[in-house]
Amino acid sequence: MKTMIEFLGITALAVVLITGCDGSSSSADATSEQSVPASMPGMPAIQTGQRADHRAEGTLNSVDQAVGSVNITHGPVASASWPGMTMSFKLADPGAAMTLKPGQRVEFHFTIESGMDATVTQIKAID
């Protein structure tokens, strides 16, 4: 009897391992948009393969046309879970800040590539 239980347990484990590790891969590439189902009822699906657009306001400290970046002191950005801070952003379009001057209040939209690596996709002066 003990041998039969051990055999069934090992067989069940083998089935789980084989079906979970069948070596097949998804046909979607790594950059496509995918939705990972939430693991708990009521939780939103986690979006992968896309970058959220965030909006903030702040004061333009400097523009570096040669590098294609701006330095901005901005308020908290709830959508990114960021506190207010001063940081540099890459510009998706280096010409987007050509008419802006340090000290101006700006509204800008940005995406986060990873961590604190963010790119401004739109920027304009606030009157």
Short mmCIF file of N, CA, C and O in Angstrom, two decimals:
data_model
loop_
_atom_site.label_atom_id
_atom_site.label_comp_id
_atom_site.label_asym_id
_atom_site.label_seq_id
_atom_site.Cartn_x
_atom_site.Cartn_y
_atom_site.Cartn_z
N MET A 1 0.82 -1.19 0.00
CA MET A 1 0.00 0.00 0.00
C MET A 1 0.87 1.26 0.00
O MET A 1 0.59 2.19 -0.72
N LYS A 2 1.93 1.26 0.85
CA LYS A 2 2.82 2.41 0.91
C LYS A 2 3.49 2.64 -0.44
O LYS A 2 3.63 3.78 -0.89
N THR A 3 3.88 1.59 -1.12
CA THR A 3 4.51 1.69 -2.43
C THR A 3 3.55 2.29 -3.44
O THR A 3 3.95 3.12 -4.27
N MET A 4 2.28 1.93 -3.39
CA MET A 4 1.28 2.46 -4.31
C MET A 4 1.08 3.96 -4.09
O MET A 4 1.00 4.73 -5.04
N ILE A 5 1.06 4.43 -2.85
CA ILE A 5 0.89 5.86 -2.54
C ILE A 5 2.10 6.64 -3.02
O ILE A 5 1.99 7.71 -3.61
N GLU A 6 3.30 6.09 -2.80
CA GLU A 6 4.51 6.75 -3.27
C GLU A 6 4.51 6.84 -4.79
O GLU A 6 4.86 7.88 -5.37
N PHE A 7 4.09 5.79 -5.47
CA PHE A 7 4.03 5.77 -6.93
C PHE A 7 3.06 6.83 -7.43
O PHE A 7 3.37 7.59 -8.36
N LEU A 8 1.86 6.93 -6.83
CA LEU A 8 0.88 7.92 -7.25
C LEU A 8 1.38 9.34 -7.00
O LEU A 8 1.17 10.24 -7.81
N GLY A 9 2.05 9.55 -5.88
CA GLY A 9 2.60 10.87 -5.57
C GLY A 9 3.66 11.28 -6.57
O GLY A 9 3.68 12.42 -7.05
N ILE A 10 4.55 10.36 -6.89
CA ILE A 10 5.62 10.65 -7.86
C ILE A 10 5.01 10.88 -9.25
O ILE A 10 5.43 11.78 -9.97
N THR A 11 4.01 10.09 -9.61
CA THR A 11 3.36 10.25 -10.91
C THR A 11 2.68 11.61 -11.00
O THR A 11 2.79 12.31 -12.02
N ALA A 12 1.97 12.01 -9.94
CA ALA A 12 1.30 13.31 -9.94
C ALA A 12 2.32 14.44 -10.07
O ALA A 12 2.11 15.41 -10.82
N LEU A 13 3.43 14.34 -9.35
CA LEU A 13 4.47 15.35 -9.43
C LEU A 13 5.05 15.41 -10.85
O LEU A 13 5.27 16.49 -11.39
N ALA A 14 5.28 14.28 -11.45
CA ALA A 14 5.82 14.23 -12.81
C ALA A 14 4.86 14.90 -13.80
O ALA A 14 5.28 15.65 -14.68
N VAL A 15 3.56 14.64 -13.66
CA VAL A 15 2.57 15.25 -14.55
C VAL A 15 2.60 16.77 -14.41
O VAL A 15 2.59 17.51 -15.40
N VAL A 16 2.65 17.26 -13.18
CA VAL A 16 2.69 18.70 -12.95
C VAL A 16 3.94 19.30 -13.56
O VAL A 16 3.89 20.34 -14.23
N LEU A 17 5.08 18.70 -13.36
CA LEU A 17 6.33 19.22 -13.91
C LEU A 17 6.34 19.19 -15.43
O LEU A 17 6.80 20.13 -16.07
N ILE A 18 5.85 18.12 -16.00
CA ILE A 18 5.87 18.00 -17.46
C ILE A 18 4.91 18.99 -18.11
O ILE A 18 5.27 19.66 -19.06
N THR A 19 3.71 19.10 -17.60
CA THR A 19 2.74 20.02 -18.21
C THR A 19 3.10 21.48 -17.95
O THR A 19 2.79 22.33 -18.76
N GLY A 20 3.78 21.77 -16.86
CA GLY A 20 4.18 23.14 -16.56
C GLY A 20 5.45 23.55 -17.26
O GLY A 20 5.74 24.73 -17.39
N CYS A 21 6.23 22.63 -17.73
CA CYS A 21 7.52 22.91 -18.37
C CYS A 21 7.60 22.22 -19.71
O CYS A 21 8.53 21.48 -19.99
N ASP A 22 6.60 22.46 -20.56
CA ASP A 22 6.58 21.74 -21.82
C ASP A 22 7.49 22.33 -22.88
O ASP A 22 7.54 21.84 -23.99
N GLY A 23 8.18 23.45 -22.57
CA GLY A 23 9.14 24.02 -23.50
C GLY A 23 8.52 24.87 -24.58
O GLY A 23 9.21 25.46 -25.38
N SER A 24 7.19 24.95 -24.62
CA SER A 24 6.59 25.79 -25.65
C SER A 24 6.73 27.24 -25.24
O SER A 24 6.83 27.57 -24.07
N SER A 25 6.76 28.12 -26.22
CA SER A 25 6.87 29.54 -25.92
C SER A 25 5.69 30.26 -26.53
O SER A 25 5.07 29.79 -27.47
N SER A 26 5.41 31.41 -25.99
CA SER A 26 4.30 32.22 -26.49
C SER A 26 4.67 32.79 -27.84
O SER A 26 5.82 33.12 -28.10
N SER A 27 3.68 32.95 -28.70
CA SER A 27 3.96 33.52 -30.01
C SER A 27 4.09 35.03 -29.95
O SER A 27 4.54 35.66 -30.90
N ALA A 28 3.69 35.64 -28.84
CA ALA A 28 3.80 37.10 -28.70
C ALA A 28 5.25 37.45 -28.41
O ALA A 28 5.91 36.80 -27.63
N ASP A 29 5.73 38.53 -29.03
CA ASP A 29 7.10 38.93 -28.74
C ASP A 29 7.13 39.77 -27.47
O ASP A 29 6.11 40.20 -26.97
N ALA A 30 8.30 40.03 -26.96
CA ALA A 30 8.47 40.68 -25.66
C ALA A 30 7.96 42.11 -25.63
O ALA A 30 7.68 42.65 -24.58
N THR A 31 7.84 42.78 -26.78
CA THR A 31 7.42 44.17 -26.78
C THR A 31 5.93 44.34 -27.04
O THR A 31 5.44 45.44 -27.03
N SER A 32 5.20 43.26 -27.30
CA SER A 32 3.78 43.40 -27.55
C SER A 32 3.04 43.67 -26.26
O SER A 32 3.50 43.37 -25.18
N GLU A 33 1.84 44.26 -26.40
CA GLU A 33 1.04 44.54 -25.23
C GLU A 33 0.37 43.26 -24.76
O GLU A 33 -0.24 42.56 -25.54
N GLN A 34 0.49 42.97 -23.47
CA GLN A 34 -0.11 41.78 -22.90
C GLN A 34 -0.76 42.16 -21.60
O GLN A 34 -0.33 43.08 -20.92
N SER A 35 -1.80 41.44 -21.24
CA SER A 35 -2.43 41.64 -19.95
C SER A 35 -2.25 40.37 -19.15
O SER A 35 -2.62 39.29 -19.59
N VAL A 36 -1.66 40.51 -17.97
CA VAL A 36 -1.46 39.37 -17.09
C VAL A 36 -2.65 39.34 -16.15
O VAL A 36 -2.95 40.33 -15.49
N PRO A 37 -3.38 38.20 -16.09
CA PRO A 37 -4.55 38.16 -15.22
C PRO A 37 -4.18 38.43 -13.77
O PRO A 37 -3.12 38.04 -13.31
N ALA A 38 -5.06 39.13 -13.08
CA ALA A 38 -4.82 39.39 -11.66
C ALA A 38 -4.91 38.09 -10.89
O ALA A 38 -5.69 37.21 -11.22
N SER A 39 -4.11 37.98 -9.84
CA SER A 39 -4.11 36.75 -9.06
C SER A 39 -5.17 36.76 -7.98
O SER A 39 -5.42 35.74 -7.36
N MET A 40 -5.77 37.91 -7.75
CA MET A 40 -6.79 38.01 -6.71
C MET A 40 -8.03 38.67 -7.29
O MET A 40 -7.93 39.63 -8.05
N PRO A 41 -9.23 38.16 -6.94
CA PRO A 41 -10.45 38.79 -7.42
C PRO A 41 -10.50 40.26 -7.01
O PRO A 41 -10.08 40.63 -5.92
N GLY A 42 -10.98 41.09 -7.91
CA GLY A 42 -11.10 42.51 -7.62
C GLY A 42 -9.84 43.31 -7.89
O GLY A 42 -9.85 44.53 -7.85
N MET A 43 -8.73 42.65 -8.17
CA MET A 43 -7.47 43.34 -8.46
C MET A 43 -7.43 43.63 -9.96
O MET A 43 -7.81 42.79 -10.76
N PRO A 44 -6.94 44.81 -10.35
CA PRO A 44 -6.85 45.11 -11.78
C PRO A 44 -5.79 44.24 -12.45
O PRO A 44 -4.84 43.82 -11.82
N ALA A 45 -5.97 44.00 -13.75
CA ALA A 45 -4.97 43.25 -14.51
C ALA A 45 -3.71 44.08 -14.61
O ALA A 45 -3.75 45.30 -14.71
N ILE A 46 -2.56 43.45 -14.57
CA ILE A 46 -1.27 44.12 -14.69
C ILE A 46 -0.94 44.22 -16.16
O ILE A 46 -0.94 43.22 -16.88
N GLN A 47 -0.67 45.41 -16.65
CA GLN A 47 -0.34 45.61 -18.05
C GLN A 47 1.16 45.52 -18.25
O GLN A 47 1.92 46.13 -17.50
N THR A 48 1.59 44.75 -19.23
CA THR A 48 3.01 44.65 -19.54
C THR A 48 3.21 45.03 -20.99
O THR A 48 2.29 44.98 -21.79
N GLY A 49 4.41 45.42 -21.35
CA GLY A 49 4.71 45.73 -22.74
C GLY A 49 4.23 47.10 -23.17
O GLY A 49 4.26 47.41 -24.33
N GLN A 50 3.77 47.91 -22.25
CA GLN A 50 3.36 49.26 -22.62
C GLN A 50 3.85 50.23 -21.57
O GLN A 50 4.12 49.85 -20.45
N ARG A 51 3.94 51.49 -21.94
CA ARG A 51 4.40 52.50 -21.00
C ARG A 51 3.25 53.46 -20.73
O ARG A 51 2.65 54.00 -21.65
N ALA A 52 2.98 53.67 -19.47
CA ALA A 52 1.92 54.59 -19.07
C ALA A 52 2.37 56.02 -19.30
O ALA A 52 3.54 56.35 -19.16
N ASP A 53 1.42 56.87 -19.65
CA ASP A 53 1.68 58.29 -19.82
C ASP A 53 1.37 58.98 -18.50
O ASP A 53 0.29 58.82 -17.95
N HIS A 54 2.34 59.72 -17.99
CA HIS A 54 2.18 60.46 -16.74
C HIS A 54 2.19 61.95 -17.05
O HIS A 54 2.82 62.38 -18.01
N ARG A 55 1.50 62.74 -16.23
CA ARG A 55 1.43 64.19 -16.40
C ARG A 55 1.90 64.86 -15.12
O ARG A 55 1.58 64.40 -14.02
N ALA A 56 2.65 65.95 -15.27
CA ALA A 56 3.11 66.69 -14.09
C ALA A 56 3.29 68.15 -14.45
O ALA A 56 3.31 68.52 -15.63
N GLU A 57 3.42 68.96 -13.43
CA GLU A 57 3.75 70.38 -13.58
C GLU A 57 4.98 70.67 -12.75
O GLU A 57 5.22 70.00 -11.73
N GLY A 58 5.74 71.65 -13.20
CA GLY A 58 6.93 72.00 -12.44
C GLY A 58 7.60 73.24 -12.99
O GLY A 58 7.04 73.95 -13.82
N THR A 59 8.80 73.49 -12.51
CA THR A 59 9.60 74.63 -12.95
C THR A 59 10.78 74.11 -13.75
O THR A 59 11.53 73.25 -13.28
N LEU A 60 10.94 74.64 -14.94
CA LEU A 60 12.05 74.26 -15.81
C LEU A 60 13.33 74.89 -15.28
O LEU A 60 13.40 76.11 -15.12
N ASN A 61 14.31 74.07 -14.97
CA ASN A 61 15.59 74.58 -14.46
C ASN A 61 16.60 74.79 -15.57
O ASN A 61 17.37 75.75 -15.53
N SER A 62 16.64 73.87 -16.53
CA SER A 62 17.60 73.99 -17.62
C SER A 62 17.17 73.14 -18.81
O SER A 62 16.40 72.19 -18.67
N VAL A 63 17.71 73.53 -19.98
CA VAL A 63 17.49 72.78 -21.22
C VAL A 63 18.86 72.50 -21.80
O VAL A 63 19.67 73.41 -21.96
N ASP A 64 19.14 71.25 -22.11
CA ASP A 64 20.40 70.88 -22.75
C ASP A 64 20.08 70.37 -24.15
O ASP A 64 19.76 69.20 -24.34
N GLN A 65 20.12 71.29 -25.12
CA GLN A 65 19.78 70.94 -26.50
C GLN A 65 20.74 69.90 -27.07
O GLN A 65 20.33 69.02 -27.83
N ALA A 66 22.02 70.00 -26.72
CA ALA A 66 23.03 69.07 -27.26
C ALA A 66 22.74 67.64 -26.85
O ALA A 66 22.89 66.71 -27.65
N VAL A 67 22.33 67.45 -25.60
CA VAL A 67 22.05 66.10 -25.09
C VAL A 67 20.60 65.71 -25.35
O VAL A 67 20.27 64.53 -25.43
N GLY A 68 19.73 66.71 -25.48
CA GLY A 68 18.30 66.43 -25.67
C GLY A 68 17.63 66.11 -24.35
O GLY A 68 16.91 65.12 -24.24
N SER A 69 17.88 66.98 -23.35
CA SER A 69 17.29 66.73 -22.03
C SER A 69 16.87 68.04 -21.37
O SER A 69 17.31 69.12 -21.77
N VAL A 70 16.00 67.91 -20.37
CA VAL A 70 15.58 69.04 -19.55
C VAL A 70 15.70 68.65 -18.09
O VAL A 70 15.62 67.47 -17.74
N ASN A 71 15.91 69.65 -17.23
CA ASN A 71 15.92 69.42 -15.79
C ASN A 71 14.74 70.19 -15.23
O ASN A 71 14.59 71.38 -15.50
N ILE A 72 13.89 69.50 -14.47
CA ILE A 72 12.65 70.08 -13.97
C ILE A 72 12.49 69.77 -12.49
O ILE A 72 12.74 68.64 -12.06
N THR A 73 12.04 70.77 -11.73
CA THR A 73 11.62 70.56 -10.35
C THR A 73 10.10 70.42 -10.41
O THR A 73 9.41 71.38 -10.78
N HIS A 74 9.61 69.21 -10.13
CA HIS A 74 8.17 68.96 -10.28
C HIS A 74 7.56 68.56 -8.95
O HIS A 74 8.24 68.16 -8.01
N GLY A 75 6.25 68.69 -8.89
CA GLY A 75 5.49 68.28 -7.72
C GLY A 75 5.31 66.77 -7.73
O GLY A 75 5.81 66.07 -8.63
N PRO A 76 4.57 66.25 -6.74
CA PRO A 76 4.32 64.81 -6.69
C PRO A 76 3.59 64.33 -7.94
O PRO A 76 2.76 65.05 -8.50
N VAL A 77 3.91 63.11 -8.36
CA VAL A 77 3.24 62.49 -9.51
C VAL A 77 2.60 61.20 -8.99
O VAL A 77 3.27 60.16 -8.88
N ALA A 78 1.33 61.28 -8.66
CA ALA A 78 0.63 60.14 -8.05
C ALA A 78 0.62 58.92 -8.97
O ALA A 78 0.81 57.79 -8.51
N SER A 79 0.44 59.13 -10.27
CA SER A 79 0.36 58.00 -11.21
C SER A 79 1.66 57.21 -11.29
O SER A 79 1.66 56.05 -11.69
N ALA A 80 2.78 57.84 -10.93
CA ALA A 80 4.08 57.17 -10.94
C ALA A 80 4.57 56.84 -9.54
O ALA A 80 5.66 56.30 -9.38
N SER A 81 3.78 57.21 -8.53
CA SER A 81 4.17 57.04 -7.12
C SER A 81 5.48 57.75 -6.81
O SER A 81 6.32 57.25 -6.07
N TRP A 82 5.65 58.95 -7.39
CA TRP A 82 6.85 59.75 -7.17
C TRP A 82 6.53 60.93 -6.28
O TRP A 82 5.51 61.60 -6.46
N PRO A 83 7.40 61.26 -5.35
CA PRO A 83 7.25 62.51 -4.60
C PRO A 83 7.73 63.67 -5.47
O PRO A 83 8.33 63.45 -6.53
N GLY A 84 7.50 64.88 -5.02
CA GLY A 84 8.08 66.01 -5.73
C GLY A 84 9.59 65.93 -5.67
O GLY A 84 10.15 65.49 -4.66
N MET A 85 10.27 66.33 -6.74
CA MET A 85 11.73 66.27 -6.78
C MET A 85 12.27 67.05 -7.96
O MET A 85 11.50 67.52 -8.81
N THR A 86 13.57 67.18 -8.02
CA THR A 86 14.25 67.78 -9.16
C THR A 86 14.98 66.67 -9.88
O THR A 86 15.71 65.90 -9.27
N MET A 87 14.75 66.58 -11.19
CA MET A 87 15.39 65.52 -11.97
C MET A 87 15.51 65.90 -13.43
O MET A 87 14.83 66.80 -13.91
N SER A 88 16.38 65.19 -14.13
CA SER A 88 16.54 65.38 -15.57
C SER A 88 15.72 64.34 -16.31
O SER A 88 15.58 63.20 -15.87
N PHE A 89 15.16 64.77 -17.43
CA PHE A 89 14.37 63.91 -18.30
C PHE A 89 14.96 63.97 -19.70
O PHE A 89 15.38 65.03 -20.16
N LYS A 90 14.96 62.84 -20.40
CA LYS A 90 15.27 62.85 -21.82
C LYS A 90 14.08 63.46 -22.55
O LYS A 90 12.96 63.41 -22.05
N LEU A 91 14.32 64.02 -23.71
CA LEU A 91 13.25 64.55 -24.54
C LEU A 91 13.03 63.62 -25.72
O LEU A 91 13.98 63.30 -26.44
N ALA A 92 11.79 63.18 -25.92
CA ALA A 92 11.48 62.35 -27.09
C ALA A 92 11.76 63.15 -28.36
O ALA A 92 12.25 62.61 -29.35
N ASP A 93 11.45 64.45 -28.33
CA ASP A 93 11.72 65.37 -29.43
C ASP A 93 12.61 66.49 -28.88
O ASP A 93 12.13 67.38 -28.19
N PRO A 94 13.91 66.46 -29.17
CA PRO A 94 14.82 67.47 -28.62
C PRO A 94 14.42 68.91 -28.95
O PRO A 94 14.76 69.83 -28.22
N GLY A 95 13.67 69.11 -30.00
CA GLY A 95 13.23 70.45 -30.37
C GLY A 95 12.03 70.94 -29.58
O GLY A 95 11.67 72.11 -29.65
N ALA A 96 11.41 70.07 -28.80
CA ALA A 96 10.19 70.42 -28.07
C ALA A 96 10.40 71.52 -27.04
O ALA A 96 9.47 72.25 -26.71
N ALA A 97 11.60 71.69 -26.53
CA ALA A 97 11.87 72.69 -25.49
C ALA A 97 12.63 73.90 -26.02
O ALA A 97 13.09 74.73 -25.23
N MET A 98 12.75 74.03 -27.32
CA MET A 98 13.55 75.11 -27.90
C MET A 98 13.07 76.50 -27.48
O MET A 98 13.88 77.39 -27.27
N THR A 99 11.77 76.68 -27.34
CA THR A 99 11.24 78.01 -27.02
C THR A 99 11.08 78.25 -25.52
O THR A 99 10.71 79.33 -25.10
N LEU A 100 11.38 77.25 -24.72
CA LEU A 100 11.21 77.38 -23.27
C LEU A 100 12.46 77.96 -22.63
O LEU A 100 13.57 77.76 -23.10
N LYS A 101 12.25 78.67 -21.52
CA LYS A 101 13.35 79.32 -20.80
C LYS A 101 13.40 78.83 -19.36
O LYS A 101 12.36 78.60 -18.74
N PRO A 102 14.60 78.69 -18.80
CA PRO A 102 14.71 78.33 -17.38
C PRO A 102 13.91 79.30 -16.51
O PRO A 102 13.86 80.49 -16.78
N GLY A 103 13.27 78.75 -15.49
CA GLY A 103 12.44 79.54 -14.60
C GLY A 103 10.97 79.50 -14.95
O GLY A 103 10.12 79.86 -14.14
N GLN A 104 10.64 79.07 -16.18
CA GLN A 104 9.25 78.99 -16.59
C GLN A 104 8.55 77.81 -15.92
O GLN A 104 9.16 76.76 -15.72
N ARG A 105 7.26 78.00 -15.60
CA ARG A 105 6.42 76.89 -15.15
C ARG A 105 6.02 76.11 -16.39
O ARG A 105 5.69 76.69 -17.43
N VAL A 106 6.09 74.77 -16.29
CA VAL A 106 5.76 73.92 -17.43
C VAL A 106 4.80 72.81 -17.02
O VAL A 106 4.77 72.39 -15.86
N GLU A 107 4.03 72.38 -17.99
CA GLU A 107 3.22 71.16 -17.87
C GLU A 107 3.87 70.18 -18.83
O GLU A 107 4.23 70.55 -19.95
N PHE A 108 4.04 68.93 -18.39
CA PHE A 108 4.68 67.97 -19.28
C PHE A 108 4.10 66.58 -19.08
O PHE A 108 3.56 66.25 -18.03
N HIS A 109 4.20 65.79 -20.13
CA HIS A 109 3.79 64.39 -20.11
C HIS A 109 5.06 63.57 -20.31
O HIS A 109 5.96 63.97 -21.06
N PHE A 110 5.12 62.42 -19.65
CA PHE A 110 6.32 61.61 -19.76
C PHE A 110 5.99 60.13 -19.59
O PHE A 110 4.94 59.77 -19.07
N THR A 111 6.92 59.30 -20.04
CA THR A 111 6.84 57.85 -19.84
C THR A 111 8.05 57.44 -19.03
O THR A 111 9.09 58.11 -19.05
N ILE A 112 7.92 56.34 -18.31
CA ILE A 112 9.02 55.83 -17.51
C ILE A 112 9.54 54.56 -18.17
O ILE A 112 8.78 53.61 -18.36
N GLU A 113 10.82 54.56 -18.54
CA GLU A 113 11.41 53.37 -19.14
C GLU A 113 11.73 52.35 -18.06
O GLU A 113 11.43 51.17 -18.19
N SER A 114 12.35 52.80 -16.99
CA SER A 114 12.62 51.94 -15.83
C SER A 114 13.12 52.83 -14.70
O SER A 114 13.83 53.80 -14.93
N GLY A 115 12.73 52.50 -13.49
CA GLY A 115 13.17 53.25 -12.32
C GLY A 115 12.94 54.73 -12.46
O GLY A 115 11.81 55.19 -12.54
N MET A 116 14.02 55.49 -12.53
CA MET A 116 13.94 56.95 -12.67
C MET A 116 14.34 57.40 -14.07
O MET A 116 14.59 58.58 -14.31
N ASP A 117 14.40 56.49 -15.01
CA ASP A 117 14.75 56.79 -16.40
C ASP A 117 13.46 57.13 -17.14
O ASP A 117 12.69 56.25 -17.50
N ALA A 118 13.21 58.45 -17.33
CA ALA A 118 11.95 58.90 -17.91
C ALA A 118 12.20 59.80 -19.13
O ALA A 118 13.22 60.47 -19.22
N THR A 119 11.22 59.80 -20.05
CA THR A 119 11.31 60.59 -21.27
C THR A 119 10.08 61.49 -21.39
O THR A 119 8.95 61.01 -21.33
N VAL A 120 10.32 62.79 -21.58
CA VAL A 120 9.24 63.74 -21.79
C VAL A 120 8.73 63.57 -23.22
O VAL A 120 9.51 63.63 -24.17
N THR A 121 7.43 63.36 -23.35
CA THR A 121 6.82 63.19 -24.68
C THR A 121 6.12 64.47 -25.13
O THR A 121 5.95 64.67 -26.33
N GLN A 122 5.73 65.34 -24.18
CA GLN A 122 5.12 66.63 -24.49
C GLN A 122 5.53 67.60 -23.39
O GLN A 122 5.60 67.22 -22.22
N ILE A 123 5.76 68.85 -23.76
CA ILE A 123 6.08 69.86 -22.77
C ILE A 123 5.62 71.22 -23.30
O ILE A 123 5.75 71.50 -24.49
N LYS A 124 5.03 72.03 -22.40
CA LYS A 124 4.61 73.38 -22.79
C LYS A 124 4.65 74.29 -21.57
O LYS A 124 4.54 73.84 -20.42
N ALA A 125 4.81 75.59 -21.84
CA ALA A 125 4.82 76.58 -20.78
C ALA A 125 3.41 76.78 -20.26
O ALA A 125 2.43 76.66 -21.00
N ILE A 126 3.33 77.04 -18.96
CA ILE A 126 2.04 77.37 -18.33
C ILE A 126 2.05 78.86 -18.09
O ILE A 126 3.01 79.42 -17.55
N ASP A 127 0.97 79.53 -18.48
CA ASP A 127 0.89 80.99 -18.28
C ASP A 127 0.72 81.36 -16.84
O ASP A 127 0.26 80.72 -16.00
#
